[in-house]
mmCIF file of N, CA and C in Angstrom:
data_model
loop_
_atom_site.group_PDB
_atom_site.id
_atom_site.type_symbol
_atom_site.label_atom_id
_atom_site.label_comp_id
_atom_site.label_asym_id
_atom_site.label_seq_id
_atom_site.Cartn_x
_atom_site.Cartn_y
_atom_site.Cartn_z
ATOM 1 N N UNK A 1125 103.219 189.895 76.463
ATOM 2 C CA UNK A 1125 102.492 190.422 77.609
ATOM 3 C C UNK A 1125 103.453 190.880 78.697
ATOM 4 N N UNK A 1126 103.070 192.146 79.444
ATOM 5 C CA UNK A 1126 104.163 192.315 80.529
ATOM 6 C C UNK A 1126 104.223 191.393 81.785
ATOM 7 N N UNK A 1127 105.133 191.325 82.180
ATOM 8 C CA UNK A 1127 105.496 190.210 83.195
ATOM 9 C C UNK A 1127 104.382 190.555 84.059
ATOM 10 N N UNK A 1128 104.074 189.337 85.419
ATOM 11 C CA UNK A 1128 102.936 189.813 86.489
ATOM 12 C C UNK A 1128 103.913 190.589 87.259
ATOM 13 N N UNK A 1129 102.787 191.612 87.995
ATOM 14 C CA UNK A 1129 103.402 192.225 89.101
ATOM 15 C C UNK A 1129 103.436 191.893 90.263
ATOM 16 N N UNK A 1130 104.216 191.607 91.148
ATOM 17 C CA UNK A 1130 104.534 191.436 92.335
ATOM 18 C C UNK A 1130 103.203 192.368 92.882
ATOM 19 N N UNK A 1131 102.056 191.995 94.311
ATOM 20 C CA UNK A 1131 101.309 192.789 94.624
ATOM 21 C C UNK A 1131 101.940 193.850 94.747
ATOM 22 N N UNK A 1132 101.277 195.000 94.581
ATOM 23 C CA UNK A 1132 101.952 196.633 95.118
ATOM 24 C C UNK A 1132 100.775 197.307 95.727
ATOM 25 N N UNK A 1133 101.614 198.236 96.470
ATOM 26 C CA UNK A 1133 100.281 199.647 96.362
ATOM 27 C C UNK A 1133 99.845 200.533 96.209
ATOM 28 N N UNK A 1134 98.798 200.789 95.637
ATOM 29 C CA UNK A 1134 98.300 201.580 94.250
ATOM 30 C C UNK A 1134 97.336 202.875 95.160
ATOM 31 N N UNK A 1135 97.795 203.884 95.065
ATOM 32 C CA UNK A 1135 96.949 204.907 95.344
ATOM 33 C C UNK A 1135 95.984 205.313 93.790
ATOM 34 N N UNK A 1136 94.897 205.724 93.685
ATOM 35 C CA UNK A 1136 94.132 205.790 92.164
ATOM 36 C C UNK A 1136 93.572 207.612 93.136
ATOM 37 N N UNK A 1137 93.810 208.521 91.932
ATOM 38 C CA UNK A 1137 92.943 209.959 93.009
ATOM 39 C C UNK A 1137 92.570 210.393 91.436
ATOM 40 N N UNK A 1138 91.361 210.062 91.296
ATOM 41 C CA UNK A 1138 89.930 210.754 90.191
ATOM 42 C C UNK A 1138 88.967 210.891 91.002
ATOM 43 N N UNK A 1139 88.251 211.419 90.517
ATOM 44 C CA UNK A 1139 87.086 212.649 90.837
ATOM 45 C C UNK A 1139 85.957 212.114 90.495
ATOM 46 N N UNK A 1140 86.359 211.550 89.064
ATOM 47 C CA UNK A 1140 85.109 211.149 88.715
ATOM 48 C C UNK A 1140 84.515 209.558 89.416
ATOM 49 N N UNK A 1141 83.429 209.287 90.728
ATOM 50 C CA UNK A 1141 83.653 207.964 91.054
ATOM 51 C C UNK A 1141 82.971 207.038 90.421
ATOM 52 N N UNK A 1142 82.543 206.674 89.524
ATOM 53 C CA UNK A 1142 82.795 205.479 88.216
ATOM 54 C C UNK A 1142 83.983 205.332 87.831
ATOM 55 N N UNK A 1143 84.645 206.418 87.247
ATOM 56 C CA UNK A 1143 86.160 205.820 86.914
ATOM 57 C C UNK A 1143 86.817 205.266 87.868
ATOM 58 N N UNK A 1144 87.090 205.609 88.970
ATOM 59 C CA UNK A 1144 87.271 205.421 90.257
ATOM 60 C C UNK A 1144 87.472 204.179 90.534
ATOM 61 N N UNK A 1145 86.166 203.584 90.777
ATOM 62 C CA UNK A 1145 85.608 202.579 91.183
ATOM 63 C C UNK A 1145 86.167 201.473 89.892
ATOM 64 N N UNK A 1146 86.297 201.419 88.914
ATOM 65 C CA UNK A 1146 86.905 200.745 87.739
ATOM 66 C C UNK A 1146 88.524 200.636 88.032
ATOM 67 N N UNK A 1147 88.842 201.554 87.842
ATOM 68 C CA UNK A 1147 90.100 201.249 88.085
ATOM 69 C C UNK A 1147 90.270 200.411 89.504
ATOM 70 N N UNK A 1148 90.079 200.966 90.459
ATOM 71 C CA UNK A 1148 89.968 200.022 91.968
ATOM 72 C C UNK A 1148 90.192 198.692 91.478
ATOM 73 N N UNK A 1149 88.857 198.164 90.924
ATOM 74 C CA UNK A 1149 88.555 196.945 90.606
ATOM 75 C C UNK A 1149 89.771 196.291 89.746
ATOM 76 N N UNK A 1150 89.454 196.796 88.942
ATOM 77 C CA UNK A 1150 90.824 196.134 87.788
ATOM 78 C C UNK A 1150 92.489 196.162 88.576
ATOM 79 N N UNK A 1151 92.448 196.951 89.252
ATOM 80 C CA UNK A 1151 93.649 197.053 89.730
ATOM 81 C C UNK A 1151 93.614 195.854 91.194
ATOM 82 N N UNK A 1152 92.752 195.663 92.137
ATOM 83 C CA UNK A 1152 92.607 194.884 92.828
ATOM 84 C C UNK A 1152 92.189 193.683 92.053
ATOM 85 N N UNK A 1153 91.964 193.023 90.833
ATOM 86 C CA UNK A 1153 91.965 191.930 90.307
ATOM 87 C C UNK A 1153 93.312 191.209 89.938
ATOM 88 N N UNK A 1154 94.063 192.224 89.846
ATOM 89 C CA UNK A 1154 95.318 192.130 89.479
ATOM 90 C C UNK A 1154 96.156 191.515 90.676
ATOM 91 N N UNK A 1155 95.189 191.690 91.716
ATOM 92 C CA UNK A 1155 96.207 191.606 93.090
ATOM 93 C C UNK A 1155 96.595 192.714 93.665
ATOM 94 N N UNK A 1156 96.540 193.830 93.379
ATOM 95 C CA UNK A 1156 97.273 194.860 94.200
ATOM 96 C C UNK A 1156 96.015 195.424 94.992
ATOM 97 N N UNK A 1157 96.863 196.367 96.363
ATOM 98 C CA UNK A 1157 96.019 197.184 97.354
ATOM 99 C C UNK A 1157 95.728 198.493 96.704
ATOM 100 N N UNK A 1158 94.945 198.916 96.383
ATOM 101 C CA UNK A 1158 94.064 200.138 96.460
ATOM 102 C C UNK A 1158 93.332 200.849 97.482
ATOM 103 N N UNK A 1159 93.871 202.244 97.591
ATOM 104 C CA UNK A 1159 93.387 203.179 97.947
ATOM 105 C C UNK A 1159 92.970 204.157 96.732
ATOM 106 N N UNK A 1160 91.833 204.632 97.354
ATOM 107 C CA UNK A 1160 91.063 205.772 96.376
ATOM 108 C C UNK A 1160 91.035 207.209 96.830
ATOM 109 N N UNK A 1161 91.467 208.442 96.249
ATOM 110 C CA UNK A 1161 91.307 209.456 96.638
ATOM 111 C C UNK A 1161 89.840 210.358 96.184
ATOM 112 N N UNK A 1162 89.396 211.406 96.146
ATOM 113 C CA UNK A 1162 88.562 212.154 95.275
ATOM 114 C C UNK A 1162 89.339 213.144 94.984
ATOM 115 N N UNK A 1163 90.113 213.435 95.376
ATOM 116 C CA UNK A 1163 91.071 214.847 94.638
ATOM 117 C C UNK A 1163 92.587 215.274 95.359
ATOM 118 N N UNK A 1164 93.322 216.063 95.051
ATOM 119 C CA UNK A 1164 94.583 216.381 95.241
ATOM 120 C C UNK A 1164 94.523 216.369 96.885
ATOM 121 N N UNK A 1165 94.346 216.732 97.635
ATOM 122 C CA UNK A 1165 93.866 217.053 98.967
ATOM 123 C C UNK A 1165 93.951 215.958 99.164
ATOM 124 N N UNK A 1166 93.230 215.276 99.554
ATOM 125 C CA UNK A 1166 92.922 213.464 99.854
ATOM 126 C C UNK A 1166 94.045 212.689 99.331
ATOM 127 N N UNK A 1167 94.372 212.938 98.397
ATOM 128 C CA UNK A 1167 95.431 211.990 97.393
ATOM 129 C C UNK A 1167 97.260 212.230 98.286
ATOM 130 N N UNK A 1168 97.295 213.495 98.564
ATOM 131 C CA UNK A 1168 98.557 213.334 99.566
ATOM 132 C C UNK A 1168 98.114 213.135 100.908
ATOM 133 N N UNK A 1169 96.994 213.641 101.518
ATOM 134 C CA UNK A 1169 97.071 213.019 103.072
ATOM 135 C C UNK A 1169 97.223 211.053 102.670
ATOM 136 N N UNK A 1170 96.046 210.576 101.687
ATOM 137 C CA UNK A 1170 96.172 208.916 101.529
ATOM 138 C C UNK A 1170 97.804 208.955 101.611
ATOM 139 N N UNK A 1171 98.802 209.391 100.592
ATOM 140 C CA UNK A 1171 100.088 208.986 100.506
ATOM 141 C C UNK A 1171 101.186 209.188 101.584
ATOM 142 N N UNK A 1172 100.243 210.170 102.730
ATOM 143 C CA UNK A 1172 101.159 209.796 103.891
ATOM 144 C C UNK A 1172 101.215 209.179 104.866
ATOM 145 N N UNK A 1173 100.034 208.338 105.054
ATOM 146 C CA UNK A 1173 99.742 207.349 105.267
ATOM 147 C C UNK A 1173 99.761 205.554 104.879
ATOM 148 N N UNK A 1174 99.540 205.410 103.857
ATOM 149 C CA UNK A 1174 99.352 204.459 103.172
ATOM 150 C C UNK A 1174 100.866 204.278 102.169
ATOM 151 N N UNK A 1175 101.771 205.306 102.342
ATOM 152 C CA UNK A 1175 102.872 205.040 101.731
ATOM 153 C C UNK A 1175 102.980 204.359 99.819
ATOM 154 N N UNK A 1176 101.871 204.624 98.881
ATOM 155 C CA UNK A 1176 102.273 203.889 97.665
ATOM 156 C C UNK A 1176 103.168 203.221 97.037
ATOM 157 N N UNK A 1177 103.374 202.507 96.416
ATOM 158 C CA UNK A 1177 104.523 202.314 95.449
ATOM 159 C C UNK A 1177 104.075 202.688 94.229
ATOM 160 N N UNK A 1178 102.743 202.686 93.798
ATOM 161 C CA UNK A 1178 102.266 203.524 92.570
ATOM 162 C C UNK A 1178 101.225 204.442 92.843
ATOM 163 N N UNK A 1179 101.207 205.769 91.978
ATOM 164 C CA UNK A 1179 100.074 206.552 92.595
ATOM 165 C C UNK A 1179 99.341 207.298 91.121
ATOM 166 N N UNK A 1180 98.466 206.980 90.662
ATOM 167 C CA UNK A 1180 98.176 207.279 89.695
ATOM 168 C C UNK A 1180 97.148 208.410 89.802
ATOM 169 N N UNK A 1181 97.344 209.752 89.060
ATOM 170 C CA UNK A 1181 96.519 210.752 89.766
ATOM 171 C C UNK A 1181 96.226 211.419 88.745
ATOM 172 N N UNK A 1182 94.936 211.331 88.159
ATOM 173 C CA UNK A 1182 94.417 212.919 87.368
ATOM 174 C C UNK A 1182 94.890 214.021 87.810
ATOM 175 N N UNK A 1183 94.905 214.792 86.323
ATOM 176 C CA UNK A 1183 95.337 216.058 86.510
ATOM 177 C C UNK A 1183 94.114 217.239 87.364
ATOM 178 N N UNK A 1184 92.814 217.425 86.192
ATOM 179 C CA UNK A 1184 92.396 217.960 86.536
ATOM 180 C C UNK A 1184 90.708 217.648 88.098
ATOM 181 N N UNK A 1185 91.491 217.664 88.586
ATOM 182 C CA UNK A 1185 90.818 217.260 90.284
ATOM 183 C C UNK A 1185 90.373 219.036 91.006
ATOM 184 N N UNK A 1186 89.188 218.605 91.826
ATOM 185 C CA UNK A 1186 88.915 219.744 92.434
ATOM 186 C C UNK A 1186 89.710 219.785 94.121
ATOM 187 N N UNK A 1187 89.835 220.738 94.500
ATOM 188 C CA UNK A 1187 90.800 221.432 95.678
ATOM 189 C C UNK A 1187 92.226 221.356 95.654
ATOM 190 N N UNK A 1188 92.957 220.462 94.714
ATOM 191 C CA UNK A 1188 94.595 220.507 94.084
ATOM 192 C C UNK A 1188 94.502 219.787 93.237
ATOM 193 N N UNK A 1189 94.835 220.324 92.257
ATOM 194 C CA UNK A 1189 95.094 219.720 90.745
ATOM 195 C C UNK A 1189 96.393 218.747 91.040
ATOM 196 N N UNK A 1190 96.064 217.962 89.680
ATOM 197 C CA UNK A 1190 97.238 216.787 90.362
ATOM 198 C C UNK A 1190 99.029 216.817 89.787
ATOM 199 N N UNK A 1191 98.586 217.899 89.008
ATOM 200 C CA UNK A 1191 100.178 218.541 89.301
ATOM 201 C C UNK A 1191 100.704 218.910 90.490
ATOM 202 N N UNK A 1192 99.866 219.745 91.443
ATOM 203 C CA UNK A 1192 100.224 220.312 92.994
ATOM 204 C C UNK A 1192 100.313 218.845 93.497
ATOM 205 N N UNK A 1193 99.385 218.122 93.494
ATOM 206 C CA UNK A 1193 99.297 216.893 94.219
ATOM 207 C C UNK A 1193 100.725 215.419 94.123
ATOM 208 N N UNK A 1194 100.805 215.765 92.725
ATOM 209 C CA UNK A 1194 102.355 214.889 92.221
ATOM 210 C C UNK A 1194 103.451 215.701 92.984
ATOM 211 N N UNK A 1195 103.907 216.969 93.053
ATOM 212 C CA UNK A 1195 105.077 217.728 93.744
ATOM 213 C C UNK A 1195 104.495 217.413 95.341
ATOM 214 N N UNK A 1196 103.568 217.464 96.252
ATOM 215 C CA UNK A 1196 103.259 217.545 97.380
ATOM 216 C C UNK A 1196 103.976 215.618 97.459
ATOM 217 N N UNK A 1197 103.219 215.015 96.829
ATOM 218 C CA UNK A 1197 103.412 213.538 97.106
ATOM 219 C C UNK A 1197 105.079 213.075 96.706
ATOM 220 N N UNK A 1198 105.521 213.722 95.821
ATOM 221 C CA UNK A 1198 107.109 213.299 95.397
ATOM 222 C C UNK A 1198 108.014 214.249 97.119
ATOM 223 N N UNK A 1199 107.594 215.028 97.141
ATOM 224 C CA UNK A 1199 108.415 215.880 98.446
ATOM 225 C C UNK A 1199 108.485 214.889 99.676
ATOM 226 N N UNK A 1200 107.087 214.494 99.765
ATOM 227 C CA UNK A 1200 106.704 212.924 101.133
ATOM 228 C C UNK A 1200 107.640 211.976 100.729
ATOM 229 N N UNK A 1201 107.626 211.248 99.847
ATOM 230 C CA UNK A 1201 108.034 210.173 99.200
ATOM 231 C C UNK A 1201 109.186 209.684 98.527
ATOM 232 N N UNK A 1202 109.147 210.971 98.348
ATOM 233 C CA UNK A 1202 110.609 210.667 97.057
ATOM 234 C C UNK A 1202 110.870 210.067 96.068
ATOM 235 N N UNK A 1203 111.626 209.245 95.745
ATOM 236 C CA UNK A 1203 111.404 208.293 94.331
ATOM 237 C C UNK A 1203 111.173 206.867 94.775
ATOM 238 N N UNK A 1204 110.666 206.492 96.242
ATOM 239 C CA UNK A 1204 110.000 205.744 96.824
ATOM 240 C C UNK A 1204 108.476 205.395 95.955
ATOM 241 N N UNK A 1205 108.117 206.159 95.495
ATOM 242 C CA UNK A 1205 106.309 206.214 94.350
ATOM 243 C C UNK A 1205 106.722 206.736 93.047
ATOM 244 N N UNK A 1206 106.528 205.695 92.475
ATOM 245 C CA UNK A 1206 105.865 205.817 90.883
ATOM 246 C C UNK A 1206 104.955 206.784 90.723
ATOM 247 N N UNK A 1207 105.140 207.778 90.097
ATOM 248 C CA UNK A 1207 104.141 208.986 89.908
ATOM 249 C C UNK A 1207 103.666 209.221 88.835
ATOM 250 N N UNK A 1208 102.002 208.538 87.738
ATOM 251 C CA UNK A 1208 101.860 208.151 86.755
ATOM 252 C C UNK A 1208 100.362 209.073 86.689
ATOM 253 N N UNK A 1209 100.996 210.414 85.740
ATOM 254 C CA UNK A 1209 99.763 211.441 85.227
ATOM 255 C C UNK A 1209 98.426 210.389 84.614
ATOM 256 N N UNK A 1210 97.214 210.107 84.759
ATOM 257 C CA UNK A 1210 96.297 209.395 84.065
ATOM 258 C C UNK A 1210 95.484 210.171 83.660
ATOM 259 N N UNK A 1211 95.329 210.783 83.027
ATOM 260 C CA UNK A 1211 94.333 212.192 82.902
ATOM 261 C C UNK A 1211 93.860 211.904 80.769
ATOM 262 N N UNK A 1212 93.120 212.751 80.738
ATOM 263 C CA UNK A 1212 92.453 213.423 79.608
ATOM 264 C C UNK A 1212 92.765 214.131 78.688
ATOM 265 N N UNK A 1213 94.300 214.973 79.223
ATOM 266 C CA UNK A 1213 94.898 216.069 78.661
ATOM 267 C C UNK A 1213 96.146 215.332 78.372
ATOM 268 N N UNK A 1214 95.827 215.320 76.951
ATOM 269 C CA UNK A 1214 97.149 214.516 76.592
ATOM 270 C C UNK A 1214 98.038 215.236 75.731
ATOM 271 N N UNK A 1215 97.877 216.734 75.683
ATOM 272 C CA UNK A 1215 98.999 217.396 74.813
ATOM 273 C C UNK A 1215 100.218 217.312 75.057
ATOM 274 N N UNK A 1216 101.039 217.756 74.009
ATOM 275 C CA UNK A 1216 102.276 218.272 74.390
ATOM 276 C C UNK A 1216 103.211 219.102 75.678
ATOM 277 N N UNK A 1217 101.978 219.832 75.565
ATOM 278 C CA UNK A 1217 102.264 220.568 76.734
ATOM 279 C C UNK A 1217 102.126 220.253 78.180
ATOM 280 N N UNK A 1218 100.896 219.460 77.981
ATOM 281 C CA UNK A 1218 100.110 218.787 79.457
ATOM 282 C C UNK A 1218 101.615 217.622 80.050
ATOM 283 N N UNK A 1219 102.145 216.901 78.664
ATOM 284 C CA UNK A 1219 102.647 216.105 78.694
ATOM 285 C C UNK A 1219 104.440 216.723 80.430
ATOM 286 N N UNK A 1220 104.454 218.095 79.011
ATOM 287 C CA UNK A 1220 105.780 219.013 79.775
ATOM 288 C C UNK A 1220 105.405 219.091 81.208
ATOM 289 N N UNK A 1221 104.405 219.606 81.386
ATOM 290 C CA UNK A 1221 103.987 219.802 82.788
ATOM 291 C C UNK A 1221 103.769 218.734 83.867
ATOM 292 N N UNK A 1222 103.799 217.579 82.889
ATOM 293 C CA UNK A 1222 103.599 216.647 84.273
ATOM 294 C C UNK A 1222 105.101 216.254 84.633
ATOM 295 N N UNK A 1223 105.924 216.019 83.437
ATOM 296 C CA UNK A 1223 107.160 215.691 83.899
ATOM 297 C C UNK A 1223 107.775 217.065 84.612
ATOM 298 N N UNK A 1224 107.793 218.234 84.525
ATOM 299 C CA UNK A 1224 108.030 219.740 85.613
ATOM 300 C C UNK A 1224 107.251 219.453 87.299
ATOM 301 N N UNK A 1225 106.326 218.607 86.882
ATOM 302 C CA UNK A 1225 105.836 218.004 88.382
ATOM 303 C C UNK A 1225 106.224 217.393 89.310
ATOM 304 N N UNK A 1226 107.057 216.151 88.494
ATOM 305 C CA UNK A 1226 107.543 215.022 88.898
ATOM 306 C C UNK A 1226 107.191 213.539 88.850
ATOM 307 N N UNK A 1227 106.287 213.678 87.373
ATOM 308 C CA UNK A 1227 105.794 212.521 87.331
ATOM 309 C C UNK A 1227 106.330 211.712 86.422
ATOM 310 N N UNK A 1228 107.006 210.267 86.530
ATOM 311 C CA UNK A 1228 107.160 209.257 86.254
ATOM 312 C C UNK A 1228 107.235 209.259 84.573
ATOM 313 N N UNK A 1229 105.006 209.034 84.248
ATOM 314 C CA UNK A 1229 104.796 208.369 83.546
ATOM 315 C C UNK A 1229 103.811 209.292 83.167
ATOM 316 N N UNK A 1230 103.076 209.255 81.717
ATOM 317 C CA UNK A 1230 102.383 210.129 81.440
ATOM 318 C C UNK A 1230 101.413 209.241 80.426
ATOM 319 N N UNK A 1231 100.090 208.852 81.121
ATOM 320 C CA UNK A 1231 98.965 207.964 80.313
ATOM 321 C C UNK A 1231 97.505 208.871 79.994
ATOM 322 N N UNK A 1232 97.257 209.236 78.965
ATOM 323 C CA UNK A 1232 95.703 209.479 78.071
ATOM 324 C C UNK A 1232 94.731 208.338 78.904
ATOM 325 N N UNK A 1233 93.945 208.652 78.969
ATOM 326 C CA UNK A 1233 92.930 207.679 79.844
ATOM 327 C C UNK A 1233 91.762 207.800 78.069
ATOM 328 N N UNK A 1234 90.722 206.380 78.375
ATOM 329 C CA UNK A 1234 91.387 205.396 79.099
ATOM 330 C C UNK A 1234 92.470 204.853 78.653
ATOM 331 N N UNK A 1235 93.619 204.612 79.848
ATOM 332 C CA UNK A 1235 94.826 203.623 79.780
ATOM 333 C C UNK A 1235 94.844 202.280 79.508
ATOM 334 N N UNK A 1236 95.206 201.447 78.729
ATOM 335 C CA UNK A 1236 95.210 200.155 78.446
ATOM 336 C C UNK A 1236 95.923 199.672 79.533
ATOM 337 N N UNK A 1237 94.910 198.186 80.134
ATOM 338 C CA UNK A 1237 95.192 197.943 81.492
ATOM 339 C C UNK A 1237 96.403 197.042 81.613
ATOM 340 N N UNK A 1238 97.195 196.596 79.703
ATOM 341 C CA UNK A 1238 98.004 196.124 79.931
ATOM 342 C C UNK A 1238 99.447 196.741 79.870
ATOM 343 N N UNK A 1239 99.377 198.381 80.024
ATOM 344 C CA UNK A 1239 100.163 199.113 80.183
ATOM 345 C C UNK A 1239 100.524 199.314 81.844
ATOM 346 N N UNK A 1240 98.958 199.814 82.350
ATOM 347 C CA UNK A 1240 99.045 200.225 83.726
ATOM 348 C C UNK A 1240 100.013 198.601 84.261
ATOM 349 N N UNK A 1241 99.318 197.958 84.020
ATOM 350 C CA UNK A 1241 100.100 196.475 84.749
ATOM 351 C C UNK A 1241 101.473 196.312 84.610
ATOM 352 N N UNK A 1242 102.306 196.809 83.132
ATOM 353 C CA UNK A 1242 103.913 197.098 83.047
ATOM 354 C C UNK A 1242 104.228 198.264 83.907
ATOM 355 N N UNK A 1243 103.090 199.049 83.900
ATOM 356 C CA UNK A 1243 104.368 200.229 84.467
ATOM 357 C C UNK A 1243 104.242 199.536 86.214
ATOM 358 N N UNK A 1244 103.265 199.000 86.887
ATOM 359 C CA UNK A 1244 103.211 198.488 88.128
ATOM 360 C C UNK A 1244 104.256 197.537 88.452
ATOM 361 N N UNK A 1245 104.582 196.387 87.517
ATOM 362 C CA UNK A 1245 105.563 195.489 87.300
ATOM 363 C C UNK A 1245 106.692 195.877 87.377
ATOM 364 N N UNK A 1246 107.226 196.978 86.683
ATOM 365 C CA UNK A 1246 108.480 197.691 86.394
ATOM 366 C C UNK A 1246 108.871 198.555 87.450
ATOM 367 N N UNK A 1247 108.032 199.339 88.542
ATOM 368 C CA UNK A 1247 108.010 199.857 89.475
ATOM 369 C C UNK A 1247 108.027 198.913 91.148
ATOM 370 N N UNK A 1248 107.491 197.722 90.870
ATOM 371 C CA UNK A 1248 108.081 196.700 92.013
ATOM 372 C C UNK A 1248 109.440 196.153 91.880
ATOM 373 N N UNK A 1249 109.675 196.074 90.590
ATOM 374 C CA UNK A 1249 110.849 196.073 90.627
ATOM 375 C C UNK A 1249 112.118 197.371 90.385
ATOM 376 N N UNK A 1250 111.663 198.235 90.230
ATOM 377 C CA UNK A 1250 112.371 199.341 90.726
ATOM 378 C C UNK A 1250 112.894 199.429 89.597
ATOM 379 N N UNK A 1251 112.342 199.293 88.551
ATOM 380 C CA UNK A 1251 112.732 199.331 86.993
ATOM 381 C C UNK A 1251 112.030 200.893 85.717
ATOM 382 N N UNK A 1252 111.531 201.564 86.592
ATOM 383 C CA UNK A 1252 110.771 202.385 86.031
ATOM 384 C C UNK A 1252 111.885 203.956 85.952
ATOM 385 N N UNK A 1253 111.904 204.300 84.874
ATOM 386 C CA UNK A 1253 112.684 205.224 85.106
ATOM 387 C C UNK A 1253 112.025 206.617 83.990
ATOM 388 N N UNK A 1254 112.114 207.620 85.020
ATOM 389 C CA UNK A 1254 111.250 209.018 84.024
ATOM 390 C C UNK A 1254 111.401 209.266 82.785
ATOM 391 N N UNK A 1255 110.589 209.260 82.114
ATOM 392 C CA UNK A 1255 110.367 209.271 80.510
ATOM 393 C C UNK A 1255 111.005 210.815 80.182
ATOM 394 N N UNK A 1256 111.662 211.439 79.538
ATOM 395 C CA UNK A 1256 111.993 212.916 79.616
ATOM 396 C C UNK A 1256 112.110 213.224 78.168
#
């Protein structure tokens, strides 16, 4: 099992709010702070505020897709946030594009929650390093 994580904080930006609201939960059971976005827009004003250490963001979101939204939030942040694609689109290609974004980590939803919890673990400790 992956080690526990030190609390962190978790920005979650889906669209859809059932998924939403699930993840929240599971992720605040875990112990960590959650913030929720509804889409790219929301998801970097939350991250300039609320500062993440993980930010897990669908791709396809309405008013910035979360490719725009991963480059807007890595520019704020820097390698200060874990930047972990959670999306639907799990090709090859989808895959290329998220790392051309700047993201971290690249998870098919649904994500097994005992993944999300390593990559959170590995990222408090500053152990996470871009998959390429």
């Amino acid at each position: 099992p992956p080690p526990v994580a030190a609390p962190s904080r978790v920005l979650v930006a889906e669209d859809i709010p059932d998924a939403a609201e699930m993840l929240r939960l599971m992720l605040e059971s875990m112990g960590h702070e959650v913030r929720i976005a509804a889409d790219g827009v929301q998801a970097v004003s939350i991250a300039r505020e609320f500062a993440p250490q993980i930010a897990l963001l669908d791709i396809g979101m309405p008013r910035m897709d979360g490719y725009e939204a991963a480059r807007q939030i890595r520019a704020l942040l820097g390698r200060d946030v874990v930047l972990v694609a959670l999306t639907g689109w799990g090709q090859e290609d989808d895959q290329r594009r998220a790392r051309d974004a700047g993201f971290d980590r690249h998870l098919t939803k649904p994500a097994d929650p005992d993944v999300l919890e390593e990559i959170i673990s590995m990222a408090s400790a500053g152990r996470v390093q871009p998959r390429r």
